[in-house]
Short mmCIF file of N, CA and C in Angstrom, two decimals:
data_model
loop_
_atom_site.label_atom_id
_atom_site.label_comp_id
_atom_site.label_asym_id
_atom_site.label_seq_id
_atom_site.Cartn_x
_atom_site.Cartn_y
_atom_site.Cartn_z
N MET A 1 -10.01 31.39 -6.82
CA MET A 1 -9.08 30.30 -6.50
C MET A 1 -8.46 30.50 -5.12
N SER A 2 -8.25 31.76 -4.74
CA SER A 2 -7.65 32.03 -3.43
C SER A 2 -8.58 31.60 -2.30
N GLY A 3 -9.88 31.66 -2.54
CA GLY A 3 -10.84 31.22 -1.53
C GLY A 3 -10.72 29.74 -1.26
N PHE A 4 -10.46 28.97 -2.32
CA PHE A 4 -10.29 27.53 -2.15
C PHE A 4 -9.07 27.25 -1.29
N PHE A 5 -7.96 27.94 -1.59
CA PHE A 5 -6.74 27.73 -0.80
C PHE A 5 -6.93 28.22 0.63
N GLY A 6 -7.72 29.26 0.80
CA GLY A 6 -7.98 29.77 2.14
C GLY A 6 -8.73 28.76 2.99
N SER A 7 -9.75 28.12 2.41
CA SER A 7 -10.50 27.12 3.17
C SER A 7 -9.64 25.89 3.42
N LEU A 8 -8.79 25.55 2.45
CA LEU A 8 -7.89 24.41 2.61
C LEU A 8 -6.92 24.69 3.75
N LEU A 9 -6.41 25.92 3.79
CA LEU A 9 -5.47 26.30 4.85
C LEU A 9 -6.17 26.29 6.20
N ALA A 10 -7.42 26.75 6.24
CA ALA A 10 -8.17 26.75 7.49
C ALA A 10 -8.40 25.33 7.98
N LYS A 11 -8.74 24.41 7.07
CA LYS A 11 -8.93 23.01 7.46
C LYS A 11 -7.63 22.42 7.98
N ALA A 12 -6.52 22.72 7.31
CA ALA A 12 -5.22 22.20 7.74
C ALA A 12 -4.87 22.74 9.12
N ALA A 13 -5.18 24.01 9.38
CA ALA A 13 -4.90 24.61 10.68
C ALA A 13 -5.73 23.95 11.77
N VAL A 14 -7.00 23.67 11.48
CA VAL A 14 -7.87 23.02 12.46
C VAL A 14 -7.36 21.61 12.77
N ILE A 15 -6.96 20.88 11.73
CA ILE A 15 -6.45 19.51 11.92
C ILE A 15 -5.17 19.55 12.75
N ALA A 16 -4.28 20.50 12.44
CA ALA A 16 -3.03 20.62 13.19
C ALA A 16 -3.31 20.98 14.64
N LEU A 17 -4.27 21.86 14.87
CA LEU A 17 -4.62 22.27 16.23
C LEU A 17 -5.21 21.10 17.01
N GLU A 18 -6.06 20.32 16.35
CA GLU A 18 -6.64 19.14 17.02
C GLU A 18 -5.55 18.14 17.37
N ALA A 19 -4.60 17.94 16.46
CA ALA A 19 -3.50 17.00 16.73
C ALA A 19 -2.66 17.49 17.90
N LEU A 20 -2.42 18.79 17.97
CA LEU A 20 -1.63 19.36 19.06
C LEU A 20 -2.36 19.19 20.39
N VAL A 21 -3.64 19.48 20.42
CA VAL A 21 -4.43 19.34 21.64
C VAL A 21 -4.46 17.88 22.09
N ALA A 22 -4.66 16.96 21.14
CA ALA A 22 -4.68 15.54 21.48
C ALA A 22 -3.34 15.10 22.06
N HIS A 23 -2.25 15.61 21.50
CA HIS A 23 -0.92 15.27 22.00
C HIS A 23 -0.73 15.80 23.42
N LEU A 24 -1.12 17.04 23.65
CA LEU A 24 -0.97 17.64 24.98
C LEU A 24 -1.80 16.88 26.01
N VAL A 25 -3.02 16.50 25.65
CA VAL A 25 -3.88 15.74 26.56
C VAL A 25 -3.22 14.41 26.90
N GLN A 26 -2.64 13.75 25.89
CA GLN A 26 -1.99 12.47 26.11
C GLN A 26 -0.80 12.63 27.06
N VAL A 27 -0.01 13.68 26.86
CA VAL A 27 1.15 13.93 27.72
C VAL A 27 0.70 14.18 29.16
N VAL A 28 -0.34 14.98 29.33
CA VAL A 28 -0.84 15.27 30.68
C VAL A 28 -1.34 14.01 31.36
N ILE A 29 -2.11 13.20 30.63
CA ILE A 29 -2.63 11.95 31.20
C ILE A 29 -1.48 11.03 31.59
N GLN A 30 -0.46 10.93 30.74
CA GLN A 30 0.68 10.06 31.05
C GLN A 30 1.41 10.54 32.30
N SER A 31 1.62 11.84 32.42
CA SER A 31 2.35 12.36 33.58
C SER A 31 1.54 12.18 34.85
N VAL A 32 0.23 12.39 34.79
CA VAL A 32 -0.63 12.19 35.96
C VAL A 32 -0.65 10.72 36.35
N ALA A 33 -0.76 9.83 35.37
CA ALA A 33 -0.78 8.40 35.65
C ALA A 33 0.54 7.96 36.27
N ARG A 34 1.64 8.50 35.76
CA ARG A 34 2.95 8.15 36.31
C ARG A 34 3.08 8.65 37.74
N ARG A 35 2.56 9.84 38.01
CA ARG A 35 2.63 10.41 39.35
C ARG A 35 1.82 9.56 40.33
N PHE A 36 0.62 9.15 39.94
CA PHE A 36 -0.19 8.29 40.80
C PHE A 36 0.50 6.95 41.02
N ALA A 37 1.11 6.40 39.97
CA ALA A 37 1.76 5.10 40.08
C ALA A 37 2.95 5.18 41.04
N THR A 38 3.72 6.25 40.97
CA THR A 38 4.88 6.37 41.86
C THR A 38 4.44 6.63 43.29
N GLN A 39 3.33 7.34 43.48
CA GLN A 39 2.83 7.58 44.83
C GLN A 39 2.35 6.29 45.49
N ARG A 40 1.81 5.40 44.70
CA ARG A 40 1.28 4.15 45.26
C ARG A 40 2.32 3.04 45.32
N GLY A 41 3.53 3.32 44.86
CA GLY A 41 4.60 2.35 44.99
C GLY A 41 4.74 1.40 43.82
N PHE A 42 4.01 1.63 42.74
CA PHE A 42 4.17 0.77 41.57
C PHE A 42 5.33 1.28 40.73
N ALA A 43 6.18 0.36 40.30
CA ALA A 43 7.32 0.74 39.47
C ALA A 43 6.89 0.75 38.01
N THR A 44 6.90 1.93 37.41
CA THR A 44 6.54 2.03 35.99
C THR A 44 7.78 2.41 35.21
N ALA A 45 7.97 1.77 34.08
CA ALA A 45 9.15 2.02 33.26
C ALA A 45 9.06 3.40 32.63
#
């Protein structure tokens, strides 16, 4: 039974890691886009 919980925990960890990476990528893209927009003179909210 512990093996089942171990694989479940591993899957949960992978899903959490993927969500974290996706969030970080989104934050980086937003900051880069905002930096380009401010350099070119576009006002972004």
